[in-house]
Tab-separated table of C-alpha atoms in Angstrom:
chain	number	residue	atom	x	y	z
A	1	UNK	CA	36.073	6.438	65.037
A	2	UNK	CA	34.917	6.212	68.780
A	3	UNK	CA	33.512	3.279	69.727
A	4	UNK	CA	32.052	2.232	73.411
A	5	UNK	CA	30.437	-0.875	73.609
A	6	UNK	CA	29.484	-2.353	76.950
A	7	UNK	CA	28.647	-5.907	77.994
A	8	UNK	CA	28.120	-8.104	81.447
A	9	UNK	CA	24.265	-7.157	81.685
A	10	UNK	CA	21.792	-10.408	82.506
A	11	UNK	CA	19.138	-11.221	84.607
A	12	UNK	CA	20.300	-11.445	88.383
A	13	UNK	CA	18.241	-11.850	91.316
A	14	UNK	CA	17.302	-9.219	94.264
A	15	UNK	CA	20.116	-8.974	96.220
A	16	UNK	CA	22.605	-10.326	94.003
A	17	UNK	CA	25.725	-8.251	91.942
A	18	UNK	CA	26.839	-7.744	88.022
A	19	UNK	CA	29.522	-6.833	86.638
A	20	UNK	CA	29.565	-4.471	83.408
A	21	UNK	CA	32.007	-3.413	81.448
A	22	UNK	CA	33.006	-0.924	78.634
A	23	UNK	CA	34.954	-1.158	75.969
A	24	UNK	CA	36.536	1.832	74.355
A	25	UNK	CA	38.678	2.810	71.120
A	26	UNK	CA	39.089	5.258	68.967
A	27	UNK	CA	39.907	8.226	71.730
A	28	UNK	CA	42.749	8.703	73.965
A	29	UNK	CA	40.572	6.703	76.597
A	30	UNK	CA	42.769	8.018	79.983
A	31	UNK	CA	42.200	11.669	79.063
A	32	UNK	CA	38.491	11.548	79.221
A	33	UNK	CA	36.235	11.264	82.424
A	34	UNK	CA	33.665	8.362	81.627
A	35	UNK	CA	30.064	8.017	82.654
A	36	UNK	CA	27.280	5.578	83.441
A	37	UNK	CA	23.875	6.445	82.378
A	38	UNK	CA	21.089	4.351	83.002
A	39	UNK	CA	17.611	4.242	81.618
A	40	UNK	CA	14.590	2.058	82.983
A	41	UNK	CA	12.309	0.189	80.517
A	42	UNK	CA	9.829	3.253	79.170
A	43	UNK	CA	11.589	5.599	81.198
A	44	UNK	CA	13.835	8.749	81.141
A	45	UNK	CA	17.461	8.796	81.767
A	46	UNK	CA	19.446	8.635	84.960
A	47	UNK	CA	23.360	9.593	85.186
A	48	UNK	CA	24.564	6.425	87.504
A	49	UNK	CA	28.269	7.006	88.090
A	50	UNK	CA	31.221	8.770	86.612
A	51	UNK	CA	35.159	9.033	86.849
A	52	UNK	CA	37.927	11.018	86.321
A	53	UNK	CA	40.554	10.104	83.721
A	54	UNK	CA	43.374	9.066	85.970
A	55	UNK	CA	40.372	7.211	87.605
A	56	UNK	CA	41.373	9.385	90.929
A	57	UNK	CA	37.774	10.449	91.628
A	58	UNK	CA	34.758	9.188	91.551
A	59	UNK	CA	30.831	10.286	91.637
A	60	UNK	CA	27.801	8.416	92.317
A	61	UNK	CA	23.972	9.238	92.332
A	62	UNK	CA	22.430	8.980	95.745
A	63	UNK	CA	20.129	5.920	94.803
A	64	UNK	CA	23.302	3.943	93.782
A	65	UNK	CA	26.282	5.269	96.474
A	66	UNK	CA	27.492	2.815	98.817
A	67	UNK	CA	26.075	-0.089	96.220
A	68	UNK	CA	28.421	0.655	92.884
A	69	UNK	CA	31.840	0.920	92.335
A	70	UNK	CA	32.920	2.876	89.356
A	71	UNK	CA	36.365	2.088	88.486
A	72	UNK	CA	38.693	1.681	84.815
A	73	UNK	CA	41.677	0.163	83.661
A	74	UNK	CA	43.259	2.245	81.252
A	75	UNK	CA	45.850	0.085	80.287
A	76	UNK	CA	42.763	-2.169	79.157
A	77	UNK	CA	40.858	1.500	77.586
A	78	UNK	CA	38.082	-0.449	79.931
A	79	UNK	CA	35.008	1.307	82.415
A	80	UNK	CA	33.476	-0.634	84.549
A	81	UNK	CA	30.701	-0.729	87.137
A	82	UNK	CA	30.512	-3.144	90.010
A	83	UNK	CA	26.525	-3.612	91.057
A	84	UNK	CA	25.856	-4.651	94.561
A	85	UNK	CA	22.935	-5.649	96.732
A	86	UNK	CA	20.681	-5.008	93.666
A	87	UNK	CA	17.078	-3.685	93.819
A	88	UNK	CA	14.257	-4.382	91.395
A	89	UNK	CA	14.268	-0.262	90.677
A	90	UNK	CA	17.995	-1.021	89.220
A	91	UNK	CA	16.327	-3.042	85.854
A	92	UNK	CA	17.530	-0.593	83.148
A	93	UNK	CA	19.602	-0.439	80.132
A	94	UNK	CA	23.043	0.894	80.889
A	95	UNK	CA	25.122	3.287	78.670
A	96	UNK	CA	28.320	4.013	79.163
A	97	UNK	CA	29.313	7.491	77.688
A	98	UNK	CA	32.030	9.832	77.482
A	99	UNK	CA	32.646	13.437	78.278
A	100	UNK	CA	33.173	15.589	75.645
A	101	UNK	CA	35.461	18.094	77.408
A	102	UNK	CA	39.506	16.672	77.125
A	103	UNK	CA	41.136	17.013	79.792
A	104	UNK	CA	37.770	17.758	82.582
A	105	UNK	CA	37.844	16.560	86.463
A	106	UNK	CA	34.399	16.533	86.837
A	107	UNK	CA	31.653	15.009	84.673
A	108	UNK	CA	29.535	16.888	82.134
A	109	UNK	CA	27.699	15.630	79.133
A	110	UNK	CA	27.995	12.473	76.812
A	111	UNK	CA	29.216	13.210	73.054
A	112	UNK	CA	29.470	9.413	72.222
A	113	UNK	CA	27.507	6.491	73.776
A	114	UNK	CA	27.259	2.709	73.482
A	115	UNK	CA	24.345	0.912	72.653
A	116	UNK	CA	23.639	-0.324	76.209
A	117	UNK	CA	23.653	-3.409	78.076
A	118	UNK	CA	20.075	-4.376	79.645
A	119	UNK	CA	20.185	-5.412	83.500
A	120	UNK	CA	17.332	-7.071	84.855
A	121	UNK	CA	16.388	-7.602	88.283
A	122	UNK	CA	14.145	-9.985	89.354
A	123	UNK	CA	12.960	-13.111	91.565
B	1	UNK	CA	20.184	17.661	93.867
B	2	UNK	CA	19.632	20.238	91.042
B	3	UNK	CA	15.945	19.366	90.036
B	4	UNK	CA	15.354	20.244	85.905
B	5	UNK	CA	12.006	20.360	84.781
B	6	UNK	CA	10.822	19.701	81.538
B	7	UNK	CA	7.936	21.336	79.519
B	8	UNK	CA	5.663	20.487	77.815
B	9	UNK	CA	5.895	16.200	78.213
B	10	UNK	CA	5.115	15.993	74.713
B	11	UNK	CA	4.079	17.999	71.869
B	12	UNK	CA	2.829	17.343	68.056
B	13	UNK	CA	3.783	19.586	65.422
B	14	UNK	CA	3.388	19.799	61.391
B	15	UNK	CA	5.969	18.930	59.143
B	16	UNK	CA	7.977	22.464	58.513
B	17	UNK	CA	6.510	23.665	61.293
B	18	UNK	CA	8.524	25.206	64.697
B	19	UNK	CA	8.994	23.171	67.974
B	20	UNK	CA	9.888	25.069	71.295
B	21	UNK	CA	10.626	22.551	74.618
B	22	UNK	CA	11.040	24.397	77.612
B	23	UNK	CA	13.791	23.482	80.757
B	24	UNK	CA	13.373	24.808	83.519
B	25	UNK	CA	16.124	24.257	86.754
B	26	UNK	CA	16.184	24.618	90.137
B	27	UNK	CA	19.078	26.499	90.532
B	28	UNK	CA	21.253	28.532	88.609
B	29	UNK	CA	23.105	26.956	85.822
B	30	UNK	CA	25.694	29.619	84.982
B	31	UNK	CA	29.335	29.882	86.311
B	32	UNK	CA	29.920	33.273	86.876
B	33	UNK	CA	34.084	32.360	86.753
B	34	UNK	CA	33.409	31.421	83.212
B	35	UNK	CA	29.930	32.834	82.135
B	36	UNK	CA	28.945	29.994	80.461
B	37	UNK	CA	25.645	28.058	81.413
B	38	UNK	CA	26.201	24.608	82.129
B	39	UNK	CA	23.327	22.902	80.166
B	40	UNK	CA	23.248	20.123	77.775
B	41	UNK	CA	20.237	19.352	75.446
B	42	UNK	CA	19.946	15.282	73.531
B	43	UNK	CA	17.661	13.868	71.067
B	44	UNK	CA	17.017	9.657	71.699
B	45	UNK	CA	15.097	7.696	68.607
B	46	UNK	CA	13.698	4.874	69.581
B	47	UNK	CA	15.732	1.928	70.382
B	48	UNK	CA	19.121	4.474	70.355
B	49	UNK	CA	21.107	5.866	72.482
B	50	UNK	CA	21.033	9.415	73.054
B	51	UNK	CA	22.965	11.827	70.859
B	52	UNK	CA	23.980	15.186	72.028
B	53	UNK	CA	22.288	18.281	70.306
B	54	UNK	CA	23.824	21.170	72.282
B	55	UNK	CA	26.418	21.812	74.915
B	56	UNK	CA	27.414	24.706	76.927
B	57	UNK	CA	23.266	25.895	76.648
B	58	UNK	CA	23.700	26.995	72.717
B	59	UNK	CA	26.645	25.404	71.149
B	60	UNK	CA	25.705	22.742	68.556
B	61	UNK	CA	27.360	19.803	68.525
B	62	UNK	CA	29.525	19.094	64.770
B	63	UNK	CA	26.600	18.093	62.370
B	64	UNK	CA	23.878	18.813	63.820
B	65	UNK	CA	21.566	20.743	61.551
B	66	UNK	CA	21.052	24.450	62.169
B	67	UNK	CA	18.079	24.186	62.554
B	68	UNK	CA	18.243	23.264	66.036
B	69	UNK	CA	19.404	25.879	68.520
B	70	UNK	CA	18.983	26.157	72.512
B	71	UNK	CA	18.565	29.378	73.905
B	72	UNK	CA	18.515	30.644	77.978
B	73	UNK	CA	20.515	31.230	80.749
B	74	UNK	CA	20.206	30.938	84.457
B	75	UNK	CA	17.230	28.552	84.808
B	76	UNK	CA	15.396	29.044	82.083
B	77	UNK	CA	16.443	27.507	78.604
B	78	UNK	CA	14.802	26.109	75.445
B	79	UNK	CA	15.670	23.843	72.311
B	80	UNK	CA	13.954	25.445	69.160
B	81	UNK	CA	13.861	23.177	66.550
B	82	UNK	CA	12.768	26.352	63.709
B	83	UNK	CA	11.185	23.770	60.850
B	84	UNK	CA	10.482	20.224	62.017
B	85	UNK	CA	11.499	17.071	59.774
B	86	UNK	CA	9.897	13.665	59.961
B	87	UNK	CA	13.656	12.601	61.315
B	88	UNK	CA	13.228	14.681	63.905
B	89	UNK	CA	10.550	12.882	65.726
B	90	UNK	CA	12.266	11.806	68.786
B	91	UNK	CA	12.243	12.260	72.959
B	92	UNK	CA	14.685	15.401	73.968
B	93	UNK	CA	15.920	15.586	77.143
B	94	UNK	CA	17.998	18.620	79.087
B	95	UNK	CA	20.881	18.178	81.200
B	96	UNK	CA	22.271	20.180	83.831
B	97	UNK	CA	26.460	19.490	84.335
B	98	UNK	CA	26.711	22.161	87.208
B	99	UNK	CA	26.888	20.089	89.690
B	100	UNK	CA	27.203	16.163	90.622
B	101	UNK	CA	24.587	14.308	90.219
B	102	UNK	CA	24.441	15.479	87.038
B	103	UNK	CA	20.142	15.421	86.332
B	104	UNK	CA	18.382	14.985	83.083
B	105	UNK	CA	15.039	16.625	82.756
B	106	UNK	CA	12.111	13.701	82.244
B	107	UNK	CA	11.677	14.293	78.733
B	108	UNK	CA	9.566	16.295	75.850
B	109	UNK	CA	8.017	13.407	72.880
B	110	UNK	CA	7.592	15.005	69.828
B	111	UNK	CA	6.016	13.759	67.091
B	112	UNK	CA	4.480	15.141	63.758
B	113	UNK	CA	0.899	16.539	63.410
């Protein structure tokens, strides 16, 4: 059974950086690209981030390039996304999800999803 | 950026009853290499996380009932949902996987009459 479940989220002030994490089983977790997708409080959703399987390429919305680092480990079957010189428009749960397509370079759709971890941003 | 556009923002319907929600995108989503339209459609319950419908613009994902089915090509594509069930009250969002960013249209409510 695939299971993501992420963790790390808080409350953190303006300016300040989080660390979050995912935590995946049940898949072969280096042959799957792996995605960030955020969604502010009463809001839609946003794709963040993604990466390739070998972790060789990354991609970044505009609002968050040059501020996140998408990165995994997948000796640990572990995303993560490195949140810098936060802004009060970053409060949002974050999913992590992964693509459905084995194998893909490139970022496409979520078939499974964790439950979120909520990042706040505040003074 | 490829902009999607949802329609209508929300929409109440009767129990049984059809649903149509419209997406609309700014630029083509179809690969002419491959032919396929690169367009994903999700259903979030409150206090969930989404859960894909459709992939690929009409194929259902493993379980989902038949009784939802997307339909388009291009720019223009829709999620049917041909009898509604009180489960089914939800937001639905499109996505485009064309290109990076990948965008999510901002969302159709739908709830029951």
């Amino acid at each position: 059974e695939v299971q993501l479940l992420e963790s790390g989220g808080g409350l953190v002030q303006p300016g300040g950086s989080l660390r979050l994490s995912c935590a995946a089983s049940g898949f072969t977790f280096s042959s799957y690209v792996m995605s960030w997708v955020r969604q502010a409080p009463g809001k839609g959703l946003e794709w963040v981030s993604g990466i390739s399987g070998s972790g060789g390429s990354t991609y970044y919305a505009g609002s968050v390039k040059g501020r996140f680092t998408i990165s995994r480990d997948n000796s640990k079957n572990t995303l993560y996304l490195q949140m810098n010189s936060l802004r009060v428009e970053d409060t949002a749960v974050y999913y992590c999800a992964k693509d459905p397509q084995e194998g893909a370079v490139t970022p496409k759709a979520g078939d499974y999803w964790g439950q979120g971890t909520l990042v706040t941003v505040s003074s | 950026d490829i902009v999607m556009a949802q329609s209508p923002d929300s929409l109440a319907v009767s129990l049984g009853e059809g649903a149509t929600i419209n997406c609309k995108s700014s630029r083509s989503l179809l690969y002419s290499s491959n032919n396929k339209n690169y367009l994903a459609w999700y259903q979030q319950k409150p206090g969930q996380p989404p859960k894909l419908l459709i992939y690929w613009a009409s194929a259902r994902e493993f379980g989902v009932p038949d009784r939802f089915s997307g339909s388009g090509s291009g720019t223009d594509f829709a999620l049917t949902i041909s009898s509604l069930q009180a489960e089914d009250v939800a937001v639905y969002y499109c996505q485009q996987y064309y290109s990076t960013p990948l965008t999510f249209g901002g969302g159709t409510k739908v709830e029951i009459k």
